Short mmCIF file of C-alpha atoms in Angstrom, two decimals:
data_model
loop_
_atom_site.label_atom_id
_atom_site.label_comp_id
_atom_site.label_asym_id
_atom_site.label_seq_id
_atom_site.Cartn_x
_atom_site.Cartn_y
_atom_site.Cartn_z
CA UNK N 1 112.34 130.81 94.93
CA UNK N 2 115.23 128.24 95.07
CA UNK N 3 115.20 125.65 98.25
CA UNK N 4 117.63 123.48 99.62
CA UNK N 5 115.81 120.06 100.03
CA UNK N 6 117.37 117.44 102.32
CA UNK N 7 115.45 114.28 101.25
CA UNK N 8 117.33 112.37 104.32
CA UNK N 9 117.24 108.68 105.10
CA UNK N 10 115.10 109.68 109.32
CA UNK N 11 113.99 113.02 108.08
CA UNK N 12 113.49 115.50 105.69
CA UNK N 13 113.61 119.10 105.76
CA UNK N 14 113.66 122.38 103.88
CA UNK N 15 115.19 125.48 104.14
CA UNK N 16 115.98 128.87 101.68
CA UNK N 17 117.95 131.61 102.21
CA UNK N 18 116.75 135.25 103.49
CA UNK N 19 118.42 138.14 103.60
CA UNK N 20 121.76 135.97 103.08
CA UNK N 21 120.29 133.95 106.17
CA UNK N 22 119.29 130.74 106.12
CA UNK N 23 115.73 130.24 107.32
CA UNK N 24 114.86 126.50 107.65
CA UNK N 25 110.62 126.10 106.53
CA UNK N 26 108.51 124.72 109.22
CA UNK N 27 106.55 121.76 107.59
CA UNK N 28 104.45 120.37 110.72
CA UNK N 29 103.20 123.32 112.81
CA UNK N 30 106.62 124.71 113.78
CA UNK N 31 108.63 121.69 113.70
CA UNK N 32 111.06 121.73 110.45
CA UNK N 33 111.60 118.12 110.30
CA UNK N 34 109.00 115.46 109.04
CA UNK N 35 110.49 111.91 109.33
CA UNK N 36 110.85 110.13 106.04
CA UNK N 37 107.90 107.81 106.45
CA UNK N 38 104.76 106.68 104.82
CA UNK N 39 101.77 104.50 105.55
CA UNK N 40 98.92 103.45 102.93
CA UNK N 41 96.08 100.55 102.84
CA UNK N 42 98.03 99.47 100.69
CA UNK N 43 101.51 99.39 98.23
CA UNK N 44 99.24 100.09 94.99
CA UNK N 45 97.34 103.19 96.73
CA UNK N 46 100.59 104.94 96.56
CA UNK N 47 101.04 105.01 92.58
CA UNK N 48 96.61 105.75 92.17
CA UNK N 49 97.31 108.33 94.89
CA UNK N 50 100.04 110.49 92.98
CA UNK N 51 97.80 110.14 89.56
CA UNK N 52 94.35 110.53 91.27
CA UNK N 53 94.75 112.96 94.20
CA UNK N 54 97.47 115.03 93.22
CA UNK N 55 97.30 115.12 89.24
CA UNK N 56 100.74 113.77 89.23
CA UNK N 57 101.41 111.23 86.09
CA UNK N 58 103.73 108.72 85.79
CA UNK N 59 107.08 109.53 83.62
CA UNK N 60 107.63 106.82 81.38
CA UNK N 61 105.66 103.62 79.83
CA UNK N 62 106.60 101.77 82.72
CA UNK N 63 105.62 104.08 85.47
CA UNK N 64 102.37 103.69 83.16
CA UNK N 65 102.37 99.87 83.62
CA UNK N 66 102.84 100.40 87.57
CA UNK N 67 99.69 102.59 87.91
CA UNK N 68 97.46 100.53 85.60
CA UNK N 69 98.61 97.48 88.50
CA UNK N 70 97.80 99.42 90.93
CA UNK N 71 94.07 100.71 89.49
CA UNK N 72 93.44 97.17 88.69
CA UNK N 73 94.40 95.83 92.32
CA UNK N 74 92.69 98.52 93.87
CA UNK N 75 89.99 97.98 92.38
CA UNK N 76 90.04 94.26 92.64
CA UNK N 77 89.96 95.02 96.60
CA UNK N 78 87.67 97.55 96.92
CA UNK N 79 89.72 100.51 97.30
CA UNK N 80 88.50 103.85 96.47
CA UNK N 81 91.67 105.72 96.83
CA UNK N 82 91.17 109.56 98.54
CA UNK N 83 93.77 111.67 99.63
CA UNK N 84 93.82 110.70 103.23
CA UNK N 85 94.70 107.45 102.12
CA UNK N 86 98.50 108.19 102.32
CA UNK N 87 100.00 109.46 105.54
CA UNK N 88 103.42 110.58 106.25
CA UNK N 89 105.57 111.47 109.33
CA UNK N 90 104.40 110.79 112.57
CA UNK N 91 100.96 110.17 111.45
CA UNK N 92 101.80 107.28 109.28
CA UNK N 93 103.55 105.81 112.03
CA UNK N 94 101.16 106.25 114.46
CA UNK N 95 98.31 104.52 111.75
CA UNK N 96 101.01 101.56 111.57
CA UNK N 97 102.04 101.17 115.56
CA UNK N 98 97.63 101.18 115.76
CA UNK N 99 97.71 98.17 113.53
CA UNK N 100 100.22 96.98 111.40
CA UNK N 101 98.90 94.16 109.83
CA UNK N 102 96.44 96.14 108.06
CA UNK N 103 98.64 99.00 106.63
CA UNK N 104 101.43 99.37 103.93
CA UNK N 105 104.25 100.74 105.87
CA UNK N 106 107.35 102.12 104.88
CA UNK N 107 110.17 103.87 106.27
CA UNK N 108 113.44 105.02 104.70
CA UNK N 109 112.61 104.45 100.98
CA UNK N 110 116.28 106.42 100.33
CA UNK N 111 117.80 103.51 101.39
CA UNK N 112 116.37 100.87 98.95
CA UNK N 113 117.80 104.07 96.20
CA UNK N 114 121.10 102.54 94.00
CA UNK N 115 119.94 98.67 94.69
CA UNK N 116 121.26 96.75 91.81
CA UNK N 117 119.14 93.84 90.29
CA UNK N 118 115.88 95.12 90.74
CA UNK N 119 112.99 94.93 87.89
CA UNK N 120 112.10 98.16 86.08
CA UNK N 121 108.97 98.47 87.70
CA UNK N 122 109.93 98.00 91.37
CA UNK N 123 112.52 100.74 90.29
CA UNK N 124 109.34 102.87 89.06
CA UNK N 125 107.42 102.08 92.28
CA UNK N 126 110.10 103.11 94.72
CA UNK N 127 110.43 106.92 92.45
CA UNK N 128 106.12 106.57 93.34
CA UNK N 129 107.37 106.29 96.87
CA UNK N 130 109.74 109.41 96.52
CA UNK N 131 107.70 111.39 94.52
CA UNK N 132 105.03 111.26 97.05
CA UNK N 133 107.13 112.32 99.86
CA UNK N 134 108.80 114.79 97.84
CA UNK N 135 105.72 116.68 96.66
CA UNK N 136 104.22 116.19 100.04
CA UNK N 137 107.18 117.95 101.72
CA UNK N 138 106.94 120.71 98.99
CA UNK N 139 103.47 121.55 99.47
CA UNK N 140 103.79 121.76 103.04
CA UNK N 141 106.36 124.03 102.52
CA UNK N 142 104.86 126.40 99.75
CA UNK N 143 101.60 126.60 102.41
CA UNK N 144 103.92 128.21 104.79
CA UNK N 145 105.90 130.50 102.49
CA UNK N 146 102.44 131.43 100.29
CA UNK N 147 104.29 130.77 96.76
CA UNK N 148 104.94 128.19 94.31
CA UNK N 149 108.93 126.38 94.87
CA UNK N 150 110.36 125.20 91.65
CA UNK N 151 113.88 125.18 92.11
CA UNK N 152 115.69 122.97 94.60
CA UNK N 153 119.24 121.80 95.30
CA UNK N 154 118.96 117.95 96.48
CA UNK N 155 121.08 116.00 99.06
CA UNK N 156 122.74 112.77 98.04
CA UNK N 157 125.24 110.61 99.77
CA UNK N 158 128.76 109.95 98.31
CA UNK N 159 127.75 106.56 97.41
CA UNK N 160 124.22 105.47 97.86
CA UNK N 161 125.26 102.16 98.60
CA UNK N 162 128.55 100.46 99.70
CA UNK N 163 128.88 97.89 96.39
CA UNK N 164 127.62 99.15 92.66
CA UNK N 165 129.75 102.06 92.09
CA UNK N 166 128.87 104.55 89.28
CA UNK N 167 126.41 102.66 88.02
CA UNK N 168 124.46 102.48 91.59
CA UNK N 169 124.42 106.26 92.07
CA UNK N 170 123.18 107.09 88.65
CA UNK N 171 120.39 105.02 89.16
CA UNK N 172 119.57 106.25 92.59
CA UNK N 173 120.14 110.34 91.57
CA UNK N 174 117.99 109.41 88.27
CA UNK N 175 115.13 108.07 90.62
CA UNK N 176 115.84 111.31 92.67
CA UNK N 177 115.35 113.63 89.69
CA UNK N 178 112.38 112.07 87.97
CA UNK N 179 110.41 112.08 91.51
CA UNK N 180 111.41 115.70 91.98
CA UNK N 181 110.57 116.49 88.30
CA UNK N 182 106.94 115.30 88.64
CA UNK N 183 106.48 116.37 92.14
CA UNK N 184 106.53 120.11 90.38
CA UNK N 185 110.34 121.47 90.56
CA UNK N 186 111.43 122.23 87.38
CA UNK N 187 114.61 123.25 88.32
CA UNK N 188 116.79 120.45 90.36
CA UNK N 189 120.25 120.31 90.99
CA UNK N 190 122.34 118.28 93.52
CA UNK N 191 125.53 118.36 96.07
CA UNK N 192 127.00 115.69 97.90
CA UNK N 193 125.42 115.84 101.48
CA UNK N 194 129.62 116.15 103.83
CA UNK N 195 129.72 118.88 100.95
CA UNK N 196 126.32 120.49 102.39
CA UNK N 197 127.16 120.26 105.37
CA UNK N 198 130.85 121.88 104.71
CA UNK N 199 129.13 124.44 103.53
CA UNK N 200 127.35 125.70 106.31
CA UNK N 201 130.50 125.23 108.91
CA UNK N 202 132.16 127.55 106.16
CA UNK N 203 129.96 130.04 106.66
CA UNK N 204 131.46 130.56 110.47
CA UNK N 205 135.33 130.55 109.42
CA UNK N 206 137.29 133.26 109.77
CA UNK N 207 140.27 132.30 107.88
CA UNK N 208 141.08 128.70 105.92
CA UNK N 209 141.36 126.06 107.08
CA UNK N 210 141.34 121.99 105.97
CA UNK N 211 138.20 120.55 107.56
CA UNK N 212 137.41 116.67 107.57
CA UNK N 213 133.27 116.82 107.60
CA UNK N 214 132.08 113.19 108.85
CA UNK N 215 128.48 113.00 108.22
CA UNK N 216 126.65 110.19 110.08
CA UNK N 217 123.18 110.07 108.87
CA UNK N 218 120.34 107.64 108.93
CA UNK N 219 121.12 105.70 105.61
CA UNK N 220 124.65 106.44 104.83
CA UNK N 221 128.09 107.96 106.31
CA UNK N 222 129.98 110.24 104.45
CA UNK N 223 133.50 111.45 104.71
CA UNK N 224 134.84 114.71 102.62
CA UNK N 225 137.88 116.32 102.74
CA UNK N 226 137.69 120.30 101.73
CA UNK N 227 139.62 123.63 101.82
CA UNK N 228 137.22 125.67 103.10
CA UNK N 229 137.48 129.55 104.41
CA UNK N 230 137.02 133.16 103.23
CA UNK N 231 139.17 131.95 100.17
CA UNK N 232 136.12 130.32 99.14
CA UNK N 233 132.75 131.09 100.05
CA UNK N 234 130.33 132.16 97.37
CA UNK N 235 132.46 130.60 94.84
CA UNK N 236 130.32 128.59 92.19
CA UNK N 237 133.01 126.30 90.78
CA UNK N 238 134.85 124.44 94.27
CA UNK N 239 136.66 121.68 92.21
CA UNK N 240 139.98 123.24 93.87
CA UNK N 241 138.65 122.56 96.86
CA UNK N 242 137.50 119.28 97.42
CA UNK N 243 140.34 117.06 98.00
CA UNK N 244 138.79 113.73 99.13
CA UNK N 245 135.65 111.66 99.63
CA UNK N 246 134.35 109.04 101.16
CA UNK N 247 131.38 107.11 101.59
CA UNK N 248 129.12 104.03 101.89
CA UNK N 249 125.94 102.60 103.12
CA UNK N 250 126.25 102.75 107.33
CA UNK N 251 124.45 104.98 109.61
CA UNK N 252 121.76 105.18 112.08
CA UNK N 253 119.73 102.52 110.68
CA UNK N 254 122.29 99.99 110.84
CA UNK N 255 122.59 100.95 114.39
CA UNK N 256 119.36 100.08 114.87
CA UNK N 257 119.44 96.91 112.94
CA UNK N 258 122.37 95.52 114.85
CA UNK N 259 121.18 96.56 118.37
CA UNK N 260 118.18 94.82 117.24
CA UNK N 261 119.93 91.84 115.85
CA UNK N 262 122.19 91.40 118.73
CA UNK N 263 119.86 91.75 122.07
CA UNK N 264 116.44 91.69 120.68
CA UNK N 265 115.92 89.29 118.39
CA UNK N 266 116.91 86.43 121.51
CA UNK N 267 113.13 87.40 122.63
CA UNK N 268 112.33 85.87 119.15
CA UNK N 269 114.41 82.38 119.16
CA UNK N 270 117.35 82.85 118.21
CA UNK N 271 120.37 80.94 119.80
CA UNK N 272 117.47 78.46 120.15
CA UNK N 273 117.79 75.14 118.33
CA UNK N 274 115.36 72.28 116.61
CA UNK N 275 115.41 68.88 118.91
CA UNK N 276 117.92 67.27 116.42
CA UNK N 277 120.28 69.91 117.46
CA UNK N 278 120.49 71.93 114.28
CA UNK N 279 120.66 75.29 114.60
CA UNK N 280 117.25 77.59 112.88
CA UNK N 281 118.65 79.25 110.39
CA UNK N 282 120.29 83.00 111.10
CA UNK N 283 118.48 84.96 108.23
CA UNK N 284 115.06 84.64 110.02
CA UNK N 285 115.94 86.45 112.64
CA UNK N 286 117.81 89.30 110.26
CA UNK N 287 115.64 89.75 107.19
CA UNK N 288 112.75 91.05 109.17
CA UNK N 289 114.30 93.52 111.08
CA UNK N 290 116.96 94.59 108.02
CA UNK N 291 114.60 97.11 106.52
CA UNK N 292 117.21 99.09 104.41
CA UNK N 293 117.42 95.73 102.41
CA UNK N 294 114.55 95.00 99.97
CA UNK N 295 115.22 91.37 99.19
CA UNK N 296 115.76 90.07 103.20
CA UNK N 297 112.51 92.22 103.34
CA UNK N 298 110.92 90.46 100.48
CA UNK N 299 112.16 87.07 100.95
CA UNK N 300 111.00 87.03 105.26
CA UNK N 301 107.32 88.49 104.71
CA UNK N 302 107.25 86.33 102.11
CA UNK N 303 104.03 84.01 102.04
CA UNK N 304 105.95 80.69 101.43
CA UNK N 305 108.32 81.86 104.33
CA UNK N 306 105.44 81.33 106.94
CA UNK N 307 105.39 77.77 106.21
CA UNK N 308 109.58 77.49 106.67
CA UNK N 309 108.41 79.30 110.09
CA UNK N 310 105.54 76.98 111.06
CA UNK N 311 108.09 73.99 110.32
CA UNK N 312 110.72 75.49 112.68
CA UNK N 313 107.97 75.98 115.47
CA UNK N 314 107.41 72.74 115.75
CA UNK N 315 110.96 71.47 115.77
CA UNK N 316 112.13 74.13 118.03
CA UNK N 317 112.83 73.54 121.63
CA UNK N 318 112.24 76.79 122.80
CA UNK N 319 109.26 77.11 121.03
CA UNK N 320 107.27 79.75 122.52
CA UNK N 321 110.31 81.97 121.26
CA UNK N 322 109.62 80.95 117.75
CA UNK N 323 105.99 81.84 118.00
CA UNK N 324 106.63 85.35 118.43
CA UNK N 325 108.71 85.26 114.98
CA UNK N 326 105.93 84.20 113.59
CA UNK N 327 103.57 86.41 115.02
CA UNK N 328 106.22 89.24 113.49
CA UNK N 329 105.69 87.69 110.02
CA UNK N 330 101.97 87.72 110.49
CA UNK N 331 101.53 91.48 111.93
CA UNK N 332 104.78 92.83 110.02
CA UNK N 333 106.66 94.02 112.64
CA UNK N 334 109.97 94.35 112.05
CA UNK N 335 109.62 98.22 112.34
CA UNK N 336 107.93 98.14 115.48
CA UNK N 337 110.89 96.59 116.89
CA UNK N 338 113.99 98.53 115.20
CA UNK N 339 111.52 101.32 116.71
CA UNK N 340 112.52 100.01 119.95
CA UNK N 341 116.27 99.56 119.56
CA UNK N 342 116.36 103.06 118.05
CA UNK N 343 114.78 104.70 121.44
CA UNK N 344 117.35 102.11 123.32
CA UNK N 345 120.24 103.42 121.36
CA UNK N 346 119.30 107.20 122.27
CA UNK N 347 118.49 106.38 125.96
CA UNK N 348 121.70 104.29 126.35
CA UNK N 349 123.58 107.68 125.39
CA UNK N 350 123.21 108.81 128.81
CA UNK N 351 122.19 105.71 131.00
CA UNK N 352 123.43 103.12 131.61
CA UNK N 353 120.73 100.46 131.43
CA UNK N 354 117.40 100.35 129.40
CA UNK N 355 114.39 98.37 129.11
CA UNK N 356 113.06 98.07 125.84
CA UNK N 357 109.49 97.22 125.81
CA UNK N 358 108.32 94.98 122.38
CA UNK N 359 104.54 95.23 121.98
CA UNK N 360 103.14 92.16 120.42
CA UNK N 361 99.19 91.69 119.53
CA UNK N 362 99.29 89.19 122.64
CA UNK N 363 102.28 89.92 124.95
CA UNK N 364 104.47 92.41 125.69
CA UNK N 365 108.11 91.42 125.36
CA UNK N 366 110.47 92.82 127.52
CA UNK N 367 114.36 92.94 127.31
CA UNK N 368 117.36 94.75 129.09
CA UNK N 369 120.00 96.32 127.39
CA UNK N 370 122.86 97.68 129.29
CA UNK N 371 125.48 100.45 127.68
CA UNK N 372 128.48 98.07 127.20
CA UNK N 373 125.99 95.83 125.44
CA UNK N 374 124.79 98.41 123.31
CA UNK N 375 128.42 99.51 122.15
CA UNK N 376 129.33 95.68 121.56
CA UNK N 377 126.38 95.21 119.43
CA UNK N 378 127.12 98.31 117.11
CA UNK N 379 130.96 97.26 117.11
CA UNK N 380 130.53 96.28 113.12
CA UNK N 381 129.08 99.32 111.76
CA UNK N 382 131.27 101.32 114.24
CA UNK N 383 134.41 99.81 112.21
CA UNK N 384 133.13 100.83 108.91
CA UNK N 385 132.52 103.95 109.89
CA UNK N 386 135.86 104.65 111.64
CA UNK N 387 137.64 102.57 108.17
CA UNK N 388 135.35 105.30 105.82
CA UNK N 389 137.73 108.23 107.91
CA UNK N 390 140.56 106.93 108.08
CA UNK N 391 140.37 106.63 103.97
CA UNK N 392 139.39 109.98 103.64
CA UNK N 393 142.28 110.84 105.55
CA UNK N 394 144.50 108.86 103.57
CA UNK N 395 143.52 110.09 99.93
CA UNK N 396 143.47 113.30 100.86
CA UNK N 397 147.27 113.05 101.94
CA UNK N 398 147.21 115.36 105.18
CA UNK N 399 145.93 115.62 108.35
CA UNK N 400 142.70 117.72 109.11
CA UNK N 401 143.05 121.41 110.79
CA UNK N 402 139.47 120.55 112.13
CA UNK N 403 137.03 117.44 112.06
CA UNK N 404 133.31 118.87 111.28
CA UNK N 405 131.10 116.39 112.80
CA UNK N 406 127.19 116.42 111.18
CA UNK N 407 124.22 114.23 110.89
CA UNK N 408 121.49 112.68 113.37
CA UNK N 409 123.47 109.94 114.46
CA UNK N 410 127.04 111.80 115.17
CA UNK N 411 126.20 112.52 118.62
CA UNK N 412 126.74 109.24 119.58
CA UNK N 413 129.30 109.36 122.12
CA UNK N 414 130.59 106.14 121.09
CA UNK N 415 130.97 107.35 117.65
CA UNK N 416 132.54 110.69 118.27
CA UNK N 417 135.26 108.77 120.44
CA UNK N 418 135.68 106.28 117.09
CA UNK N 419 136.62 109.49 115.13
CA UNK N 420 138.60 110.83 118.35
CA UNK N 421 140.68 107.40 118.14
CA UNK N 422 141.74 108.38 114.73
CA UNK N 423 142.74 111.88 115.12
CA UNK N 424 143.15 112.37 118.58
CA UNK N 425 145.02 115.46 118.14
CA UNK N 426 142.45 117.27 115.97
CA UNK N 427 139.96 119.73 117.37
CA UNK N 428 136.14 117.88 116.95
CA UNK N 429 133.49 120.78 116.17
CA UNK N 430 129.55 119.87 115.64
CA UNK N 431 126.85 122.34 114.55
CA UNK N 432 123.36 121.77 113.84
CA UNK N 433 123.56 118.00 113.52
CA UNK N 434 120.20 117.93 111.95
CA UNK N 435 119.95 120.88 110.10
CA UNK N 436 123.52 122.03 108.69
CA UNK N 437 123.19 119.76 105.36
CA UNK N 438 119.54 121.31 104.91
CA UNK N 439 121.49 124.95 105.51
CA UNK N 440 124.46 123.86 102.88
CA UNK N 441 122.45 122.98 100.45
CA UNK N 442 119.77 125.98 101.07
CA UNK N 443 123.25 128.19 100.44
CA UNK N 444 124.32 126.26 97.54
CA UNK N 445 120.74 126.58 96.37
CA UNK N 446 121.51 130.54 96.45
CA UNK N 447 124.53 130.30 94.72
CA UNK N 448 123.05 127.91 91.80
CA UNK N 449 120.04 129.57 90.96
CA UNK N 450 120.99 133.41 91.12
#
């Protein structure tokens, strides 16, 4: 049976198609979304986990190289990995909100996907990170169905990331491949995610039209421009119709990151200076909480960074500031508080105030966010987004009969009305703005593998 698999930057999900009807799989009692997280003791469990648990070997010599570090370390600590070792969803959040100094914690590994400069190995750990999540999702979802999946259709963005170009994406949909290759599908192909989700709105035209489909996900945003209609559907080769795309790293995360950025990370010192006047240096307040970038990830938790953060403590003049920045290096909690600005963003949606509520091992931090204050802070991703559209627009050399709206983070008023700014004469439509990439690529899935 051939799946559509939407391996997405907040969630993932699954669905196939039944009597020419999509049918999304439920993978956590009757919910059909898992979010794309995953908690271990440790970074090294994850690699013994795949090999031990779930029989799952590594794909080249230096995936081999990666899992003999990571027997060795584990061992070297005491760890005896099992397979409820590594959690995912909500219960690996829940295992990290518990404690998070104790836990390897990630979320979002599709965004680190396409990262230039990176050594072979942490290339081979993040497709460990993927794989895992991958086969995790697909056993959930042969349990339900009773049968073994081994073709899938996969998501990807237009561009993984905003810089890199070719060279980024082929890395990234390589990763991809290999993890779904040794998570068991032996089939895999892949669409572009706006072309998904195209896919599905197609399904409910009557007649032809040019649609504009602006997906806003977690990770990315993605603009494509494609004749879509009865003229169409079913057809296996669309070249004809795609007429434009768009696309680069921006979405729901960055949301989160500036919201955080802007009114949150105040509670942690910055604006504050040192006595001699000098400002503390911006990038400690933005590599903790910037967790779609590895290296600001890297170079904050850093050991040798806690010592640049002691230093500033003592020269800072709002000290007791400072000291929760370091208590966020020492308890890793940069999640914990982009958790916060996320549930901000969605209550700001309808209210117009919000009081965000920062849990530290010792105090409880708490900060008001009004709505105007919300839109202000998310003004710089809001512009990319808005510049990726009016591109698409642009290459494709005519206006839009419609404007397809899809993705987790499109209803956002605020960036609905950024779209409606740009083509204020063209009809907005939304569908499922979780599920209608899952259903496109679930009907691509059909076509492909017939």
């Amino acid at each position: 049976m051939a799946i559509g698999f939407d391996y997405g930057t907040a969630n993932c999900s699954v669905a196939h198609i039944i009597n020419g009807s999509v049918q999304q799989i439920p993978l956590v009692g009757d919910d059909c979304y898992i979010s794309s997280t995953l908690c271990a003791p440790t970074a090294e469990t994850v690699s013994e986990y795949l090999f031990r648990c779930l029989n799952i070997r590594p794909a080249n010599e230096v995936g081999d190289a990666v899992l003999r570090r990571a027997i060795q370390m584990n061992r070297d600590e005491g760890i005896e990995v099992i397979p409820s070792d590594v959690l995912f969803g909500q219960q690996a959040l829940d295992l990290y909100l518990e404690d998070p100094k104790d836990v390897y914690y990630i979320k979002s590994p599709k965004s680190f996907l396409g990262t230039i400069g990176l050594r072979d190995m942490q290339l081979s750990f993040f497709e460990d990170l993927v794989c895992a999540m991958m086969a995790n999702v697909k056993h959930r979802a042969e349990a339900r169905l009773q049968q073994d999946l081994t073709q899938t259709v996969i998501g990807r963005p237009v561009n993984f990331l905003g810089r890199g170009g070719d060279a980024s994406n082929d890395q990234a949909e390589a990763i991809l491949l290999r993890a779904a290759n040794r998570a068991g599908f032996k089939d895999v192909a892949f669409q572009l995610e706006p072309v998904a989700a195209g896919l599905d709105y197609e399904s409910t035209l009557s007649e032809d039209k040019n649609v504009l489909v602006v997906d806003i996900g977690g990770g990315t945003t993605d603009c494509s421009f494609i004749k879509m209609g009865p003229s169409w559907a079913g057809k296996l080769d669309r070249t004809g119709s795609l007429i434009a795309h768009t696309g680069q790293r921006v979405g729901g995360n960055d949301l989160d990151i500036y919201i955080a950025f802007r009114r949150l990370m105040s509670a942690f010192g910055m604006g504050t200076k040192r006595h001699s006047g000098l400002d503390i240096p911006v990038t400690q307040f933005w590599n903790p909480i910037a967790i779609n970038d590895v290296q600001a990830q890297r170079k904050f938790y850093a050991h040798e960074n806690m010592k640049e953060l002691k230093m500033l403590l003592k020269e800072a003049k709002e000290s007791d500031k400072v000291a929760r920045l370091v208590k966020l290096h020492q308890d890793t909690l940069g999640y914990a508080v982009i958790r916060e600005a996320e549930k901000a963003k969605i209550a700001l949606g309808e209210a117009d105030q919000y009081r965000v509520f920062i849990q530290l091992i010792s105090e409880q931090v708490d900060v008001d966010i009004t709505r105007s204050e919300m839109e202000s802070a998310i003004d710089n991703p809001k512009q990319k987004i808005k510049a990726l559209v009016e591109e698409a627009v642009k290459q494709a050399g005519i206006q839009p009969d419609v404007v397809f709206m899809t993705g987790g983070s499109a209803r956002s008023s605020v960036l609905r009305q950024a779209v409606n700014d740009i083509l204020p004469t063209t009809p907005l439509v939304a569908g499922n703005y979780f599920g209608s990439v899952t259903a496109g690529l679930a009907r691509w899935a059909d076509i492909c593998f017939k």
